[in-house]
Every structure is written in structure tokens, then in C-alpha cells.
XYZ file of C-alpha atoms in Angstrom:
642
model
C 0.008 0.003 -0.019
C 1.525 3.359 -1.065
C 1.821 6.023 1.517
C 0.486 9.522 0.811
C 3.191 12.168 0.224
C 4.093 14.450 3.123
C 2.535 17.905 3.004
C 6.047 19.266 3.308
C 6.892 17.976 -0.152
C 4.249 20.179 -1.848
C 5.258 23.477 -0.076
C 7.514 25.640 -2.142
C 10.677 27.135 -0.727
C 9.216 30.659 -1.031
C 6.193 29.621 1.032
C 8.343 28.010 3.725
C 10.441 31.212 3.925
C 7.270 33.221 4.375
C 6.068 30.929 7.157
C 9.526 31.144 8.804
C 9.264 34.913 8.871
C 6.231 34.770 11.224
C 8.069 32.700 13.863
C 9.689 34.121 17.017
C 13.288 33.046 17.883
C 12.364 30.104 20.205
C 10.024 28.651 17.583
C 12.730 29.094 14.894
C 15.073 26.952 16.983
C 12.458 24.129 17.056
C 11.647 24.640 13.318
C 15.126 23.817 12.127
C 15.019 20.474 13.973
C 11.935 19.246 12.143
C 13.545 18.248 8.853
C 16.479 18.837 6.562
C 14.376 21.105 4.318
C 13.334 23.249 7.348
C 17.029 23.377 8.428
C 18.010 24.597 4.936
C 15.279 27.281 5.022
C 16.570 28.434 8.401
C 20.164 28.662 7.056
C 19.001 30.699 4.034
C 16.617 32.952 5.951
C 18.673 33.831 9.023
C 19.972 37.376 8.889
C 21.446 37.913 12.410
C 23.582 35.883 14.790
C 25.317 36.331 18.119
C 28.405 34.155 18.483
C 29.659 32.987 21.874
C 32.677 30.946 20.928
C 35.166 32.174 18.399
C 36.235 28.718 17.172
C 32.758 28.311 15.612
C 32.867 31.594 13.707
C 34.090 30.315 10.293
C 31.632 27.333 10.268
C 28.679 29.564 11.210
C 29.470 32.126 8.571
C 29.525 29.290 6.016
C 26.281 27.871 7.383
C 24.444 31.187 7.211
C 25.425 32.858 3.915
C 22.833 35.702 4.047
C 23.791 37.205 7.444
C 23.428 40.985 7.603
C 24.092 41.400 11.319
C 26.906 39.789 13.300
C 27.353 40.208 17.087
C 30.797 39.372 18.458
C 30.497 41.373 21.656
C 30.476 38.293 23.915
C 33.193 36.395 22.110
C 35.943 36.403 24.796
C 38.853 35.146 22.690
C 38.341 37.428 19.702
C 41.538 39.188 18.647
C 43.503 40.315 15.551
C 44.843 36.815 14.880
C 41.357 35.311 14.734
C 40.304 38.023 12.222
C 43.399 37.506 10.070
C 42.775 33.714 9.933
C 39.237 34.388 8.969
C 40.337 36.650 6.100
C 42.665 33.950 4.787
C 39.779 31.408 4.643
C 38.693 31.777 1.084
C 35.433 29.856 1.635
C 34.075 32.409 4.164
C 32.116 35.345 2.690
C 31.211 38.426 4.700
C 30.198 40.680 1.842
C 26.546 40.743 2.904
C 27.218 41.999 6.462
C 25.789 45.412 7.199
C 25.989 45.475 11.001
C 28.939 44.462 13.170
C 28.936 44.560 17.044
C 32.483 44.602 18.511
C 31.431 46.094 21.875
C 33.994 45.146 24.576
C 36.179 43.328 22.005
C 39.208 44.911 23.614
C 41.748 42.614 21.980
C 40.758 43.651 18.425
C 43.114 46.506 17.473
C 44.028 48.389 14.346
C 45.229 45.407 12.319
C 42.029 43.405 12.981
C 39.733 46.375 12.381
C 41.438 47.206 9.052
C 40.988 43.566 7.943
C 37.313 43.518 8.960
C 36.643 46.799 7.116
C 38.223 45.344 4.021
C 36.331 42.062 4.266
C 32.874 43.500 4.953
C 32.263 45.711 1.948
C 28.713 46.526 2.813
C 29.241 47.614 6.452
C 26.778 50.292 7.545
C 26.714 49.962 11.345
C 29.594 49.288 13.751
C 29.696 49.220 17.563
C 33.073 49.419 19.234
C 31.733 50.704 22.660
C 33.798 50.017 25.787
C 36.866 49.048 23.810
C 39.187 51.013 26.059
C 42.144 50.343 23.784
C 40.344 51.784 20.761
C 42.419 54.836 19.897
C 43.485 56.926 16.931
C 45.203 54.059 15.118
C 42.098 51.918 15.399
C 39.941 54.789 14.249
C 42.142 55.236 11.169
C 41.727 51.521 10.369
C 37.981 51.656 10.749
C 37.836 54.711 8.525
C 38.440 52.460 5.495
C 34.815 51.290 5.878
C 33.637 54.159 3.768
C 29.972 53.098 3.662
C 29.396 53.457 7.392
C 26.211 55.203 8.382
C 26.056 54.417 12.093
C 28.986 54.273 14.554
C 28.901 53.755 18.311
C 32.110 54.507 20.203
C 30.933 54.957 23.821
C 33.783 54.947 26.350
C 36.553 54.604 23.851
C 38.836 56.439 26.289
C 41.882 56.562 24.004
C 40.098 58.209 21.063
C 41.099 61.851 20.398
C 40.234 64.502 17.854
C 42.860 63.040 15.516
C 41.120 59.671 15.349
C 37.710 61.243 15.041
C 39.021 63.301 12.151
C 40.194 60.187 10.357
C 36.768 58.589 10.738
C 34.735 61.551 9.562
C 36.972 62.140 6.518
C 36.731 58.450 5.486
C 33.064 57.948 6.483
C 31.433 61.229 5.426
C 28.034 59.547 5.038
C 27.544 58.966 8.749
C 24.049 59.799 9.952
C 24.343 58.518 13.536
C 27.342 58.613 15.886
C 27.710 58.189 19.648
C 30.749 59.557 21.419
C 29.534 59.177 25.002
C 32.448 59.183 27.563
C 35.121 59.726 24.832
C 36.849 62.154 27.154
C 39.664 63.171 24.808
C 37.245 64.564 22.229
C 37.119 68.405 22.223
C 35.431 71.247 20.380
C 37.904 70.795 17.539
C 36.779 67.261 16.767
C 33.078 68.078 17.049
C 33.539 71.097 14.658
C 35.164 68.925 12.048
C 32.486 66.234 12.474
C 29.704 68.790 11.877
C 31.416 70.344 8.876
C 31.958 67.057 7.000
C 29.145 64.833 8.041
C 26.223 67.170 7.093
C 23.775 64.271 6.962
C 23.972 63.528 10.711
C 20.580 62.734 12.191
C 21.601 61.517 15.665
C 24.529 62.710 17.806
C 25.425 61.721 21.346
C 28.125 63.819 23.077
C 27.111 62.941 26.684
C 29.725 63.462 29.426
C 32.175 65.255 27.086
C 33.951 68.479 28.223
C 32.947 70.328 25.148
C 31.910 74.018 25.236
C 29.298 76.228 23.619
C 31.561 76.349 20.542
C 30.640 72.766 19.794
C 26.904 73.585 20.113
C 27.410 76.394 17.616
C 28.815 73.838 15.209
C 26.046 71.293 15.960
C 23.410 73.952 15.284
C 24.564 74.015 11.611
C 23.461 70.366 11.056
C 20.337 70.636 8.865
C 19.076 67.070 9.358
C 19.843 66.544 13.057
C 16.849 64.956 14.801
C 18.301 63.568 18.096
C 20.871 65.303 20.265
C 21.989 63.756 23.577
C 24.324 65.734 25.800
C 23.781 64.375 29.262
C 26.031 65.820 31.986
C 28.117 68.174 29.775
C 29.460 70.408 32.522
C 30.636 73.276 30.293
C 27.411 73.783 28.264
C 25.160 76.587 29.378
C 22.205 78.664 28.174
C 24.320 80.484 25.591
C 25.026 77.196 23.915
C 21.292 76.311 23.780
C 20.603 79.686 22.261
C 22.618 78.618 19.191
C 20.187 75.744 18.758
C 17.176 78.026 18.814
C 17.735 79.119 15.224
C 19.661 75.994 14.112
C 19.067 72.297 13.538
C 15.619 72.816 12.111
C 14.798 69.034 12.125
C 15.452 68.605 15.916
C 12.868 66.294 17.559
C 14.632 65.016 20.652
C 16.969 66.779 23.116
C 18.443 65.402 26.318
C 20.288 67.900 28.603
C 19.913 65.880 31.835
C 22.276 66.947 34.602
C 23.757 69.791 32.531
C 24.343 71.900 35.656
C 24.799 75.232 33.837
C 21.587 74.937 31.823
C 18.613 76.837 33.206
C 15.046 77.571 32.115
C 16.300 80.390 29.836
C 18.128 77.856 27.699
C 15.213 75.474 27.582
C 12.859 78.277 26.593
C 15.054 79.071 23.619
C 14.843 75.440 22.545
C 11.078 75.382 22.892
C 10.742 78.685 21.047
C 12.839 77.568 18.180
C 11.480 74.079 17.799
C 7.698 73.950 18.153
C 7.602 70.413 16.646
C 10.006 68.868 19.189
C 8.636 65.567 20.499
C 11.013 64.539 23.336
C 12.531 67.011 25.853
C 14.599 65.604 28.714
C 15.831 68.101 31.268
C 16.098 66.090 34.520
C 18.070 67.602 37.364
C 19.078 70.737 35.577
C 15.942 72.922 35.995
C 15.331 74.312 39.397
C 11.623 75.197 38.902
C 8.929 75.299 36.200
C 8.132 78.968 35.814
C 5.237 80.734 34.131
C 7.444 81.930 31.291
C 8.449 78.317 30.540
C 4.792 77.174 30.645
C 3.856 80.075 28.335
C 6.225 78.720 25.631
C 5.604 74.997 26.231
C 1.926 75.483 25.410
C 3.020 75.647 21.739
C 4.449 72.065 21.810
C 1.345 70.269 20.594
C 3.358 67.220 19.575
C 5.390 66.773 22.776
C 5.375 63.112 23.789
C 8.181 62.996 26.387
C 9.011 65.478 29.121
C 11.558 64.858 31.949
C 11.766 67.604 34.598
C 12.885 65.411 37.503
C 14.117 67.346 40.510
C 12.319 70.589 39.637
C 10.001 72.633 41.769
C 6.563 72.279 40.233
C 3.367 73.832 41.669
C -0.102 72.291 41.181
C -1.150 75.144 38.871
C 2.009 74.655 36.771
C 1.346 70.952 36.444
C -2.269 71.599 35.534
C -1.261 74.157 32.811
C 1.379 71.816 31.476
C -0.802 68.725 31.292
C -3.805 70.600 29.754
C -1.536 72.069 27.069
C 0.463 68.930 26.169
C -2.242 66.295 25.952
C -0.147 64.154 23.655
C 2.290 63.372 26.494
C 3.051 59.670 26.703
C 6.039 59.838 29.117
C 6.718 62.220 31.958
C 9.452 62.263 34.585
C 8.646 63.944 37.914
C 10.965 62.101 40.311
C 12.134 64.113 43.305
C 9.884 67.066 42.300
C 8.698 69.212 45.201
C 5.608 71.462 45.787
C 3.334 69.114 43.886
C 0.255 67.850 45.717
C -2.516 65.318 45.027
C -4.476 68.085 43.262
C -1.788 68.631 40.640
C -1.277 64.889 40.055
C -5.006 64.331 39.644
C -5.079 67.064 37.020
C -2.163 65.412 35.196
C -3.972 62.075 35.239
C -7.187 63.658 34.003
C -5.550 65.536 31.082
C -2.865 63.081 29.962
C -4.958 59.944 29.465
C -2.484 58.507 26.899
C 0.390 58.250 29.383
C 2.493 55.122 28.959
C 5.363 55.906 31.355
C 5.268 57.873 34.614
C 8.198 58.397 37.003
C 7.263 59.518 40.506
C 10.286 58.111 42.356
C 11.089 59.804 45.682
C 8.007 62.044 45.565
C 6.650 62.403 49.099
C 3.314 63.706 47.897
C 2.267 60.465 46.180
C -0.615 58.868 48.025
C -3.227 56.223 47.344
C -5.444 58.970 45.947
C -2.846 59.837 43.329
C -2.268 56.197 42.401
C -6.034 55.618 42.051
C -6.446 58.694 39.853
C -3.559 57.620 37.615
C -4.821 54.025 37.362
C -8.407 54.969 36.537
C -7.530 57.698 33.952
C -4.374 56.321 32.253
C -5.596 52.889 31.194
C -2.721 52.403 28.725
C 0.049 52.912 31.371
C 2.940 50.515 30.851
C 5.697 51.821 33.224
C 5.182 53.258 36.740
C 8.154 54.107 38.978
C 7.280 54.767 42.625
C 10.570 54.159 44.473
C 10.584 55.549 48.000
C 6.909 56.705 47.902
C 6.244 55.852 51.555
C 2.611 56.888 51.646
C 1.377 54.250 49.220
C -0.616 51.396 50.795
C -2.590 48.404 49.543
C -5.535 50.717 48.739
C -3.568 52.424 45.953
C -2.243 49.155 44.707
C -5.805 47.765 44.601
C -6.615 50.451 41.974
C -3.589 49.369 39.926
C -4.739 45.787 39.951
C -8.261 46.794 38.875
C -7.468 49.279 36.080
C -3.806 48.962 34.900
C -4.156 45.818 32.917
C -1.425 46.830 30.460
C 1.221 47.558 33.111
C 4.552 45.961 32.273
C 7.022 47.625 34.696
C 6.399 48.585 38.282
C 9.020 49.891 40.729
C 8.042 49.826 44.382
C 11.621 49.840 45.838
C 11.705 51.063 49.410
C 7.922 51.592 49.631
C 7.393 50.740 53.276
C 3.561 50.701 52.890
C 3.671 47.692 50.506
C 2.492 44.564 52.172
C 1.162 41.079 51.311
C -2.347 42.393 50.564
C -0.802 44.903 48.151
C 1.058 42.143 46.346
C -2.213 40.251 45.971
C -3.636 43.251 44.140
C -0.526 43.793 42.009
C -0.670 40.149 40.885
C -3.820 41.058 38.930
C -1.580 43.009 36.522
C -0.943 39.802 34.621
C 1.149 41.487 31.928
C 3.865 42.531 34.329
C 7.339 41.941 32.962
C 9.505 43.764 35.501
C 8.776 44.134 39.194
C 11.012 45.792 41.796
C 10.294 45.163 45.497
C 13.705 45.810 46.996
C 13.795 47.024 50.638
C 10.041 46.335 51.080
C 10.217 45.088 54.670
C 6.554 44.199 55.116
C 6.205 41.543 52.476
C 6.466 37.793 53.160
C 6.001 34.482 51.413
C 2.287 34.939 51.559
C 2.431 37.912 49.224
C 5.021 36.365 46.942
C 2.704 33.329 46.465
C 0.276 35.638 44.627
C 3.040 36.930 42.305
C 4.180 33.413 41.528
C 0.648 32.234 40.878
C -0.572 35.021 38.523
C 2.433 36.846 37.021
C 3.615 34.088 34.704
C 5.071 36.589 32.143
C 7.490 38.082 34.623
C 11.005 38.507 33.287
C 12.728 40.555 36.020
C 12.163 40.486 39.793
C 14.099 42.441 42.422
C 13.690 41.330 46.077
C 16.823 42.983 47.448
C 16.888 42.937 51.284
C 13.327 41.605 51.579
C 13.932 40.043 55.001
C 10.484 38.449 55.346
C 10.876 36.502 52.141
C 12.002 32.874 52.500
C 12.228 29.449 50.983
C 8.521 28.857 50.416
C 8.161 32.088 48.533
C 11.118 31.335 46.317
C 9.677 27.894 45.549
C 6.387 29.515 44.486
C 8.209 31.968 42.190
C 10.296 29.166 40.654
C 7.127 27.154 39.912
C 5.050 30.007 38.508
C 7.425 32.478 36.873
C 9.185 30.172 34.455
C 10.161 33.061 32.101
C 12.306 34.889 34.682
C 15.697 35.871 33.268
C 16.791 38.326 36.014
C 16.418 37.616 39.744
C 17.897 39.666 42.600
C 17.857 37.968 46.004
C 20.793 39.709 47.709
C 20.670 39.862 51.500
C 17.413 37.896 51.718
C 18.762 36.392 54.926
C 16.106 33.748 55.515
C 16.901 31.870 52.284
C 18.592 28.481 52.623
C 19.600 25.679 50.304
C 16.016 24.369 50.385
C 14.698 27.420 48.604
C 17.678 28.172 46.400
C 17.581 24.625 45.058
C 14.183 25.487 43.468
C 15.816 28.143 41.307
C 17.078 25.399 39.042
C 13.599 25.282 37.523
C 14.192 28.723 35.938
C 15.821 27.553 32.727
C 15.820 30.983 31.138
C 17.654 32.696 34.046
C 20.669 34.724 32.877
C 21.242 37.123 35.813
C 21.257 35.999 39.473
C 22.332 37.965 42.576
C 22.764 36.075 45.838
C 25.061 38.450 47.624
C 25.222 38.176 51.433
C 23.039 35.068 51.791
C 24.947 33.299 54.550
C 22.877 30.116 54.707
C 23.594 28.964 51.134
C 26.146 26.154 50.858
C 27.709 24.201 48.052
C 24.493 22.101 47.797
C 22.443 25.101 46.843
C 24.980 26.452 44.331
C 25.306 22.986 42.736
C 21.543 22.792 42.157
C 21.423 26.283 40.593
C 24.401 25.405 38.301
C 22.907 22.164 37.089
C 19.521 23.743 36.229
C 20.283 27.345 35.084
C 22.503 26.573 32.074
C 21.968 30.035 30.502
C 23.335 31.914 33.499
C 25.593 34.763 32.367
C 25.916 36.886 35.530
C 26.294 35.578 39.103
C 27.002 37.549 42.277
C 28.119 35.417 45.204
C 29.803 38.117 47.234
C 29.788 37.414 50.969
C 28.325 33.917 50.468
C 30.865 32.639 52.929
C 29.474 29.146 53.476
C 29.694 27.872 49.949
C 32.426 25.203 49.819
C 34.451 23.826 46.938
C 31.734 21.325 46.005
C 29.539 24.224 44.876
C 32.309 25.848 42.886
C 33.225 22.533 41.194
C 29.599 22.213 40.029
C 29.640 25.785 38.836
C 32.769 25.092 36.857
C 31.274 22.020 35.250
C 27.671 23.206 34.399
C 27.771 27.025 34.020
C 29.733 27.305 30.812
C 27.816 30.436 29.709
C 28.981 32.614 32.633
C 30.469 35.898 31.530
C 30.575 37.878 34.784
C 31.057 36.544 38.343
C 31.658 38.142 41.713
C 33.445 35.884 44.209
C 34.498 38.530 46.741
C 34.681 37.225 50.320
C 33.916 33.635 49.268
C 35.594 30.523 50.754
C 36.935 29.265 47.447
C 40.276 27.420 47.507
C 43.253 27.492 45.101
C 42.130 24.366 43.337
C 38.524 25.396 42.958
C 39.431 28.883 41.696
C 41.839 27.379 39.109
C 39.095 24.956 37.958
C 36.557 27.803 37.717
C 38.804 30.143 35.702
C 39.914 27.270 33.393
C 36.458 25.759 32.681
C 34.427 28.936 32.411
C 35.538 29.531 28.834
C 33.248 32.602 28.298
C 34.000 34.489 31.514
C 35.199 38.038 30.892
C 34.576 40.025 34.089
C 35.681 38.667 37.497
C 35.796 40.169 41.052
C 38.398 38.279 43.255
C 38.786 40.470 46.333
C 39.229 39.108 49.890
C 39.650 35.438 48.976
C 41.373 34.378 52.194
C 41.882 30.745 51.200
C 43.606 31.604 47.865
C 47.355 31.973 47.841
C 49.386 34.069 45.485
C 50.259 30.954 43.550
C 46.542 30.146 43.317
C 45.803 33.596 41.830
C 48.780 33.204 39.421
C 47.595 29.817 38.092
C 43.938 30.823 37.903
C 44.601 34.048 35.982
C 46.963 32.325 33.557
C 44.170 29.892 32.795
C 41.866 32.717 31.586
C 44.146 35.592 30.701
C 43.352 35.376 27.006
C 39.666 36.198 27.511
C 39.420 38.501 30.582
C 38.193 42.049 29.906
C 37.791 43.332 33.486
C 39.426 42.087 36.699
C 39.213 43.267 40.377
C 41.982 42.371 42.774
C 43.431 43.554 46.076
C 46.123 46.176 45.586
C 48.990 44.193 47.249
C 48.780 41.544 44.519
C 50.063 44.135 42.068
C 53.544 43.539 43.485
C 53.177 39.819 44.095
C 51.840 38.529 40.761
C 54.438 38.056 37.995
C 55.041 41.024 35.710
C 54.753 38.687 32.742
C 51.151 37.765 33.682
C 50.181 41.410 34.234
C 51.646 42.431 30.851
C 49.804 39.592 29.149
C 46.533 40.725 30.674
C 47.150 44.260 29.598
C 48.076 43.274 26.063
C 44.840 41.306 25.727
C 42.841 44.366 26.699
C 42.046 43.501 30.308
C 41.497 46.388 32.673
C 42.534 45.633 36.256
C 40.986 47.573 39.175
C 43.160 47.421 42.239
C 41.329 47.737 45.497
């Protein structure tokens, strides 16, 4: 008897590719396991990849010929030699790559960057953020990628005006560049950037010590839409006045913590850009005056306003909210003089709010929370840190009306109790919940979160002393999607509860700092279950013995950052950890009383070719071999001596 043909045989490749396009990443992983044809469609359709182990790079590039985005930011052993070997492999093609992420790839220097620029003819986006060795020679090498449109160089501390000049001359078509924390960049470099790259649409000069001369140059950019200059200490109102009649396309401005900027400067921005949509001026405006309100009335398209730390009266808030009814995000943290009346007016007028920050606002009461919840039904983010007057009555309103709430911060809200958590649990779409320092919650309240908030991705329970093993077990059973969990200083937790964390298969970030009752048994259970763990904080977990660290070394091969300060790890266990954890890049090793100098030497030699950041006690600077320290430095590792 002949068997009927499989339906897969009658589906064309084009149709399979279209179906593939509707799948999310987890489903795509299952898709390619179904059949060889599905696997081939996955290989042809995949356009982005994040590589963890550099030895697989050539094979993966061959397997996925149509990649347009390549992320090498978590590849610990990536260096110039790897790039050169890749270039010599004639079978590997990178001509289709448009986006390359080299963030924290500190061992890739000028030679490797020049090779990559030559190999990837179609490059449009490059990220070299936090490459502290990225300097003028590296910038000159990258400048050969003449088609670059977006470049991110945050915290490239060795980059100067000379290197920036090489980039802008070679990559004159840039439309987005970030220079945050590039402390050697001055007015000269910014001026040249603005003269050559006339098509810039987004510019980030946050934390630079540039002056108003740079703002004069920036004001000449005709297409600039986004300008971020957070904490630029030398920029003042005169600089913002240049922008009033310049940058006609400006839609977003961030002058947060620019201490010399006042309302006068902001008024000039508002006056010159009536179509601006996002204005962020946190902690630089002392008060919201009538003159500012007079001009802000004209901003009919304003969607975001941050005035955190300002003095705002009820009448000012009423005027502001009634004029800017399109507001979707407002920051009022640490604002003074506001009362319930002003906040109720805001809630009544700005019904489309999606994000509201009221952290450290003493005026926030249950009445305010109820008004916000009932009026702003589309609210997604609510930050209420240190709002001590909130009780379960206010949280009851959130549970009833804020069905779309995704992020809720109740850190240090002493009025939050178990009944409040029961109400919060009705916000079933919650993704991020912060309950740190909430002293009045217990396992009873956490049971409700575990039972109803199944979508939760991040949970912070820092110093929640009433939370124990039973509560953690409930969370582990009900919140299977958790990828970030903070349990530091939850002193009642023991191995019994911590063992349940192994059920959280998607967990990538775990903080257990200061939990004295955890032993090697608990750590072994976590290690065996949480295979995706990337970040682990065990500082002050003094009772974990070598058995736990051996298990960690065997199972947790994805760990990239670990804090072992004040732990009871031995020479042998530390060497095993540093040798087996092949992806670890950031390690804190302070106050390890059982580890000898020889133990540190052997452990660091085992991982010196992949470390990016290392924290050690200062005396070890003179006890470790100079050869080891030179090797670490040459590989791009930054050592913090404490």
C-alpha cells in the first residue's frame, strides 16, 4: 500500500520562507530540528547571529550565507589573529554583512579592524563601545569602511580628535554617531564632524567636556533629529541659544544633569523648535516657571518630558498637562511642591500616558495612584521608588485598572504589604517588578506573584527580609520566564529554597550576595539547572564550599561575569573555575582568604586570553608576576586594584 506524500513535499521554498518569517526566535530553533528542508530554510533565511565561541565563527559564517548582522560582543577570545585567519579562509564570505557589534572586544586592534573593514564591503553599522584600547590608530583603520552610516564609540577612552578626524573624513556619510564618555574629544573634533558629516541625524556627546563652541557647530546640522548631551558640565544657556535658530529638524533633546543649563536655555529650545517631541531636562531645572509654561503650550506634539528634581506647583502641572495632551512619558521624580491636586489634574488631562516616573515624591498617596490608574488605562511603566505613603488601597486600583502595566518599581515603599502584592498580581502582563527594601512583604504575598504573574522577566527582592524558601519555591514554579532575579541579602533563604531556582531555565542574571545560609549544595543545584546563567553575584556567600564551585565550573559554561569577593573558594577550585568557564570576561576576586598568590597566578593564567575586567586587592600588584600582568594588559584586560 503506497503512503501519501508528506505535505512538506508540496510546499515551495518561497512559502516556507514566508512561514519562517512569522516565527519568534524560540520557535525558529524548534523549526530547524523538524527536517533537513526546514533546516536549509533556516540557514537561508537567518539574517542575524550572536556568536559566543570564536572557534565556531568560520563554520557559522559558511552555514548562514545571508547574514546581515553579526554580534561578536560576547566572544571572549576574539583578537586580531582570529580576524586574520578568517580573512585567509577563502570559503568564508562576509560581503553581505551590514551590522557588526564589537562592543567590549578589547583585543581587536588596528590590524584586525582594518581587515574587517576590508572584508565587509557593505558595512553600515559598527559598535566598538567600551573598547578602552580603541584609539586613533584603530579609528584610522575603521575609516576604510567608507559606507558606514552608524557608529557607536561609547567609552573609547583613548580616542582623540585626531582619530575622530580620520573617521569623519573616511566615512562622510555618517548619519548616527555616539561619542559618550570619549573624554579626549574636544570642540575641535566636534567642529570637524559637523562640517563634514552634514547628513547627521543622531549625535550623542554625553559627558564630554565640550563648550558652547561645539553647540554652535552642531546647530549647523540641517538634518539633526536627536541630540543627547547628558552631563556636559561646560554647556550653558548660551550654547542652547545657538540651537534656537539652528538644527531645524530637531525632535529630541536630552540635557539631563547639565548643571549650567537653566530655564532660559530650555525656553530658547522650545521657542525655536515647536515640533520637538522629546525634551529631557532632569536635574538641571530648578523650577517650572510661568514663562516656561507660556512657551511650552506651543508644543502640541510633545510626547516625552523629563523635569525630574524641579519645583513644580499644582497650577503649573495643571497648565502643562492641559496644554500637552499628547504626552506619553513624563518624569517627575524628586519634584517638590506638587500635591494630590496637581497629580489628579495630570492624570485627567494626559490619558495616553504610557510611562510615569514619581520616584522619591513624598506627595504620592493612594489617591494619586487611584487617579492615575483609573484615567491612564494604557500605562505600561510606573516608577514609585521611596513613595512611603502608598498602601494596599492604591495598589488595589492598579490591579483593577492597569491591565497593560509591564514595569512597576516599588523599591523602598514601606507601605507595600502582602495584601498589596495580591492586588498587584492582577496585573498579569507585568514583565519587570522591583520590590527591594520592602520590609513588610512575606512568602504569603510572593505566592500571589508566583501564581498570577507568569510573564514576569525581572524581579528584584533585594533585602526583603520576610521573604523565604517557600516564597522562592512559588516563584520558581510560577514564573518560568524569569531571566533576572535579585535575592541579595534575603537572609532567611537556605539551600532548600535556592535549590528550586534550578527550575528557571531562562535565568541569565542572578544575585545572591550576602546570603549566609547557602552552601555548596544550593549552588550545585542552581548550576545544574540554570544553564543560561551569564551573571552571578556570590559576594559574601561565605558558607559555599568547593563542591559548589566545582559544580559551577562543570555546568555554568555560559557565565560571563562573576563576583566571588569574600567567598571561601580554594586555590584548586578557583583554578578549575577560571579554566572551565571559557566565556568569563569580568571577575571580582577580592578578599579570597583561602587563595594563595600561587593560586591567583595559576587561575589568571588559565583565563588571561579572555578576561576584559578584573578586580584584585592592591597588594597583589607587587606579588603577581610582571609577565602575567603584561599579558593581561596586552589582551585588553582592565585591572581595578582595591
